[in-house]
């Protein structure tokens, strides 16, 4: 691998930017220009970079896939099986492009929801004060690329004290091969608001393509958000994703991310507890097989006192698949009385499966409670014996325990039909005979 | 109860077992007949819990000698699940937690597996719900017990009640209760003991493995055996437990030559 190839790759991507960013909105034009600038000064990360030491993305160099063009004849009935029945508001993006005919926005009085460009003139100041403010691209080439190509995207803005009961579904559908799509989401929760967001990446066919997504979430004081993220891309796809979350005073963020798809995936989740008494719960499940690689990097950054974070990440790895988890917890000098716990549990179902897990605690305050633990291994013999002693065969016992290992995370998804659907997925992928 | 028309359920002769090359059971003889309740007492490390696990078929233990007949079958040849299906039940000292699986799912799976093996009818979720709720009354359990994950976040008493509930559902021929009294307050102990007493009948049998005499105030044994260093060194009636309570296990060491083998 060499730097020249990487530089060429990025140049190649940027050249595909045929039309100049629109100059009519100077702040957005400037944001994109800065991002383009930053892309040209960076290179693709390699395994020599500490943050990428377990995840080799060198094969990306051979895939300088151009941005997708809007080209979709999808009808509502083609995506019916992807719909979540509890949902009222659904935004659908096909290969990164907003599809008004597949989307349903029923409730546009209680909140602002829709495609970003629609709001550039009506909500300019809100957008300007949030978009690109959380997902920094100075040291992240993928966020820089996403920002450089920023065009369509989901905007969800929950006004003060609004409680949106029905979950909002953001459905990102891949239909074209050998393209790159750049999904973008912005969720702004004003003080005291409450929302449940489903961010869902699916493919309608098997094939190679790249998804480079960026999600930004800002919760003001006492705002609550539940964020369910499901990555079920084609198993030949690359999925590179960044999510940045900013939490104000006593706000509460609950994330459940489920990783099932992609040949190679990388999910960076950065949560900053920027004011006192903020809380976050970060749960993750990676369930992969064959030769898949799934890398989850999280950073929970406690900047102010009395914050709480709880994290549980689980991986079930079969065949020759490889899961990576890097969970950093930062407790800054002022963040006294932080209460933080992290657990990374990993189950290897075959001799060739691999897990690299790295809990990383950096604590600079002296009066905090932080616990963490990591396990990698097979099923516990005592647990198998317990089930056998109740009449289950060894295979049945193993299957039940493997299912339960994944189902524990799935059970925290607060949307019943989605939870049941994912329980069936876990069941079908954990049973051997 | 001791009954002259009873049949032999369990016959253990000269049983020896070791773990990682260390011998724990050094020749155990025990006969259990239908209708009987046996208590096995002893200090920590005497081998009583090992004996319970070996009977249930724990794979960590290697059988190095002796034989075990269970209802005329060679028990030691059977894998643990077949022992369970044949009617042997072990209530665990430390029941495991299975987050992600609802208790009712687990109970129905265990029940139907055993029922299927016995050639009896399996129950669908609705039928099972009625059936299990009836059994839960035995143990004074709240209905939300069914919807919670198996043993997850259960108190010590709830876990033990869940064990006895499984015993009530599976209707074993021989129940082995491993330290079921440990960690229970007196109210929970009474509830658990009441459940066990209601399940006991003239055609099944129970072995209570316990450190303390306390449980035996509520479940009255027909025989009390004392284990020491991997052997049963003394056998008596229920009064032996009281004797142990007042005089301590040291008294056994001093007297085992003279008292051992009082009752066959």
Coordinates of N, CA, C and O in Angstrom, one line a residue, chain A residues 102-185:
Chain A
X102 N -41.5 7.8 -2.1 CA -41.4 6.6 -1.2 C -41.5 7.1 0.3 O -41.8 6.3 1.2
X103 N -41.4 8.4 0.5 CA -41.4 8.9 1.9 C -42.8 9.2 2.3 O -43.7 9.5 1.4
X104 N -43.1 9.1 3.6 CA -44.4 9.6 4.1 C -44.2 10.5 5.2 O -43.6 10.1 6.2
X105 N -44.6 11.7 5.1 CA -44.5 12.7 6.2 C -45.9 13.1 6.5 O -46.6 13.8 5.8
X106 N -46.4 12.5 7.6 CA -47.8 12.8 8.0 C -47.8 13.9 9.0 O -48.7 14.7 9.0
X107 N -46.8 14.0 9.8 CA -46.9 14.9 11.0 C -45.9 16.0 10.8 O -44.8 15.9 11.2
X108 N -46.3 17.0 10.1 CA -45.3 18.1 9.8 C -45.6 19.4 10.6 O -45.0 20.4 10.5
X109 N -46.6 19.2 11.6 CA -46.9 20.4 12.4 C -46.1 20.3 13.7 O -45.6 21.3 14.3
X110 N -46.0 19.1 14.3 CA -45.4 18.9 15.6 C -43.9 19.0 15.5 O -43.2 19.2 16.5
X111 N -43.3 18.8 14.3 CA -41.9 18.8 14.1 C -41.5 19.2 12.7 O -42.4 19.2 11.8
X112 N -40.2 19.4 12.5 CA -39.8 19.7 11.2 C -39.1 18.5 10.7 O -38.1 18.0 11.4
X113 N -39.5 17.9 9.6 CA -38.9 16.7 9.1 C -38.9 16.7 7.5 O -39.9 17.1 6.9
X114 N -37.8 16.4 6.9 CA -37.8 16.3 5.5 C -36.3 16.3 5.0 O -35.4 16.1 5.7
X115 N -36.2 16.6 3.6 CA -35.0 16.6 3.0 C -34.3 17.9 3.2 O -34.9 19.0 3.1
X116 N -33.0 17.9 3.5 CA -32.2 19.1 3.8 C -32.4 20.3 2.9 O -32.7 21.4 3.4
X117 N -32.3 20.1 1.6 CA -32.3 21.3 0.7 C -33.7 22.0 0.8 O -33.7 23.3 0.6
X118 N -34.7 21.3 1.2 CA -36.0 22.0 1.3 C -36.0 23.1 2.4 O -36.8 24.0 2.3
X119 N -35.1 22.9 3.3 CA -35.1 23.8 4.5 C -34.0 24.9 4.4 O -33.8 25.6 5.4
X120 N -33.2 24.9 3.3 CA -32.1 25.8 3.3 C -32.5 27.2 3.4 O -31.8 28.0 4.0
X121 N -33.6 27.6 2.8 CA -34.0 29.0 3.0 C -34.9 29.2 4.2 O -34.8 30.2 4.9
X122 N -35.8 28.2 4.5 CA -36.7 28.5 5.6 C -36.1 28.3 7.0 O -36.5 28.9 8.0
X123 N -35.1 27.4 7.1 CA -34.5 27.2 8.4 C -33.0 27.4 8.4 O -32.2 26.6 9.0
X124 N -32.6 28.4 7.6 CA -31.1 28.6 7.4 C -30.3 28.7 8.7 O -29.3 28.1 8.8
X125 N -30.8 29.5 9.7 CA -30.0 29.7 10.9 C -29.9 28.4 11.7 O -28.8 28.1 12.3
X126 N -31.0 27.7 11.8 CA -30.9 26.4 12.5 C -29.9 25.5 11.9 O -29.0 24.9 12.5
X127 N -30.0 25.4 10.6 CA -29.1 24.5 9.9 C -27.6 24.9 10.0 O -26.8 24.1 10.3
X128 N -27.5 26.2 9.9 CA -26.1 26.7 9.9 C -25.5 26.5 11.3 O -24.3 26.2 11.4
X129 N -26.3 26.6 12.3 CA -25.7 26.5 13.7 C -25.5 25.0 14.1 O -24.9 24.7 15.1
X130 N -26.0 24.1 13.3 CA -25.9 22.7 13.7 C -25.1 21.8 12.6 O -24.3 21.0 13.0
X131 N -25.4 22.1 11.4 CA -24.9 21.2 10.3 C -23.4 21.3 10.2 O -22.8 22.4 10.1
X132 N -22.7 20.2 10.4 CA -21.2 20.2 10.3 C -20.6 20.6 11.6 O -19.3 20.7 11.6
X133 N -21.4 20.9 12.6 CA -20.8 21.4 13.9 C -20.3 20.3 14.8 O -19.6 20.6 15.8
X134 N -20.9 19.1 14.6 CA -20.6 18.0 15.6 C -19.6 17.0 14.9 O -18.7 16.5 15.6
X135 N -19.9 16.7 13.7 CA -19.1 15.7 13.0 C -17.9 16.4 12.3 O -18.1 17.0 11.3
X136 N -16.8 16.5 13.0 CA -15.6 17.2 12.6 C -14.9 16.5 11.5 O -14.8 15.2 11.6
X137 N -14.4 17.2 10.5 CA -13.7 16.5 9.4 C -12.3 16.8 9.3 O -11.6 16.3 8.4
X138 N -11.7 17.6 10.2 CA -10.3 17.9 10.1 C -9.4 16.7 10.1 O -8.4 16.7 9.5
X139 N -9.8 15.7 10.9 CA -9.0 14.5 11.0 C -9.7 13.3 10.6 O -9.5 12.2 11.1
X140 N -10.7 13.4 9.8 CA -11.5 12.3 9.4 C -11.9 12.4 8.0 O -12.8 13.1 7.6
X141 N -11.2 11.7 7.2 CA -11.3 11.8 5.7 C -12.7 11.4 5.2 O -13.2 12.0 4.2
X142 N -13.3 10.5 5.9 CA -14.6 10.0 5.4 C -15.7 11.1 5.7 O -16.6 11.3 4.9
X143 N -15.6 11.7 6.9 CA -16.5 12.8 7.2 C -16.3 13.9 6.3 O -17.2 14.6 5.8
X144 N -15.0 14.2 5.9 CA -14.7 15.3 5.0 C -15.3 15.0 3.6 O -15.9 15.8 3.0
X145 N -15.2 13.7 3.2 CA -15.8 13.4 1.9 C -17.3 13.5 1.9 O -17.9 14.0 1.0
X146 N -17.9 13.0 3.0 CA -19.3 13.1 3.1 C -19.8 14.6 3.0 O -20.7 14.9 2.3
X147 N -19.1 15.4 3.7 CA -19.4 16.8 3.8 C -19.2 17.5 2.4 O -20.0 18.3 2.0
X148 N -18.1 17.1 1.8 CA -17.8 17.7 0.4 C -18.9 17.3 -0.5 O -19.3 18.1 -1.4
X149 N -19.5 16.1 -0.4 CA -20.6 15.7 -1.3 C -22.0 16.0 -0.8 O -22.9 15.4 -1.3
X150 N -22.0 16.8 0.3 CA -23.3 17.0 1.0 C -24.4 17.6 0.0 O -24.2 18.6 -0.6
X151 N -25.5 16.9 -0.2 CA -26.5 17.4 -1.0 C -27.9 17.1 -0.3 O -28.4 17.8 0.5
X152 N -28.3 15.9 -0.5 CA -29.6 15.4 0.2 C -29.2 15.0 1.6 O -28.1 14.7 1.9
X153 N -30.2 14.9 2.4 CA -30.0 14.5 3.8 C -31.3 14.6 4.6 O -32.2 15.3 4.2
X154 N -31.3 13.9 5.7 CA -32.5 14.0 6.5 C -32.3 15.1 7.6 O -31.3 15.1 8.3
X155 N -33.3 15.9 7.7 CA -33.4 16.9 8.8 C -34.6 16.6 9.7 O -35.7 16.5 9.2
X156 N -34.3 16.4 11.0 CA -35.4 16.2 11.9 C -35.1 17.2 13.1 O -34.0 17.2 13.7
X157 N -36.1 18.1 13.3 CA -35.9 19.1 14.3 C -37.2 19.0 15.2 O -38.3 19.2 14.7
X158 N -36.9 18.7 16.4 CA -38.0 18.5 17.4 C -38.1 19.8 18.2 O -37.2 20.1 19.0
X159 N -39.2 20.5 18.1 CA -39.3 21.8 18.9 C -39.4 21.5 20.4 O -39.5 20.4 20.9
X160 N -39.2 22.6 21.1 CA -39.2 22.6 22.6 C -40.4 21.9 23.1 O -41.5 22.1 22.7
X161 N -40.1 21.0 24.1 CA -41.1 20.2 24.8 C -42.0 19.3 23.9 O -43.0 18.8 24.4
X162 N -41.7 19.2 22.7 CA -42.5 18.3 21.8 C -42.1 16.8 22.1 O -40.9 16.5 22.2
X163 N -43.1 16.0 22.3 CA -42.9 14.6 22.5 C -43.5 13.8 21.3 O -44.7 13.9 21.0
X164 N -42.6 13.3 20.5 CA -43.0 12.6 19.3 C -43.1 11.1 19.6 O -42.1 10.4 19.8
X165 N -44.3 10.6 19.7 CA -44.5 9.2 20.3 C -44.1 8.2 19.2 O -43.3 7.2 19.5
X166 N -44.6 8.3 18.0 CA -44.2 7.3 17.0 C -42.8 7.5 16.5 O -42.4 8.6 16.3
X167 N -42.1 6.4 16.4 CA -40.7 6.5 15.9 C -40.6 7.0 14.5 O -41.5 6.9 13.7
X168 N -39.5 7.7 14.2 CA -39.3 8.2 12.9 C -38.3 7.2 12.2 O -37.3 6.8 12.8
X169 N -38.6 6.9 10.9 CA -37.8 5.9 10.2 C -37.0 6.6 9.1 O -37.6 7.1 8.2
X170 N -35.7 6.5 9.2 CA -34.9 6.9 8.0 C -34.4 5.7 7.3 O -33.6 4.9 7.9
X171 N -34.8 5.5 6.1 CA -34.5 4.3 5.4 C -33.6 4.6 4.2 O -33.9 5.3 3.3
X172 N -32.4 4.0 4.3 CA -31.4 4.3 3.3 C -31.3 3.0 2.5 O -30.8 2.0 3.0
X173 N -31.7 3.0 1.2 CA -31.8 1.8 0.4 C -30.7 1.9 -0.7 O -30.6 2.9 -1.4
X174 N -29.9 0.8 -0.8 CA -28.9 0.7 -1.9 C -29.5 -0.1 -3.0 O -30.0 -1.2 -2.8
X175 N -29.5 0.5 -4.2 CA -30.0 -0.3 -5.4 C -29.0 -0.4 -6.5 O -29.1 -1.3 -7.4
X176 N -28.0 0.5 -6.5 CA -27.0 0.5 -7.6 C -25.6 -0.1 -7.1 O -25.2 0.2 -6.0
X177 N -25.0 -0.8 -8.0 CA -23.6 -1.3 -7.7 C -22.6 -0.3 -8.2 O -22.8 0.5 -9.1
X178 N -21.4 -0.4 -7.6 CA -20.2 0.4 -8.0 C -20.5 1.9 -8.0 O -20.1 2.6 -8.9
X179 N -21.2 2.3 -7.0 CA -21.4 3.7 -6.7 C -21.1 4.0 -5.2 O -21.0 3.1 -4.4
X180 N -20.8 5.3 -5.0 CA -20.7 5.6 -3.5 C -21.9 6.5 -3.2 O -22.2 7.4 -4.0
X181 N -22.5 6.3 -2.1 CA -23.6 7.2 -1.7 C -23.2 7.8 -0.3 O -22.4 7.3 0.4
X182 N -23.7 9.0 -0.1 CA -23.2 9.9 1.0 C -24.4 10.3 1.9 O -24.8 11.4 1.9
X183 N -25.0 9.3 2.6 CA -26.2 9.7 3.4 C -25.8 10.7 4.5 O -24.7 10.6 5.0
X184 N -26.7 11.6 4.8 CA -26.4 12.5 5.9 C -27.7 12.7 6.7 O -28.8 12.8 6.2
X185 N -27.5 12.8 8.0 CA -28.7 13.1 8.9 C -28.3 14.1 9.9 O -27.2 14.1 10.4

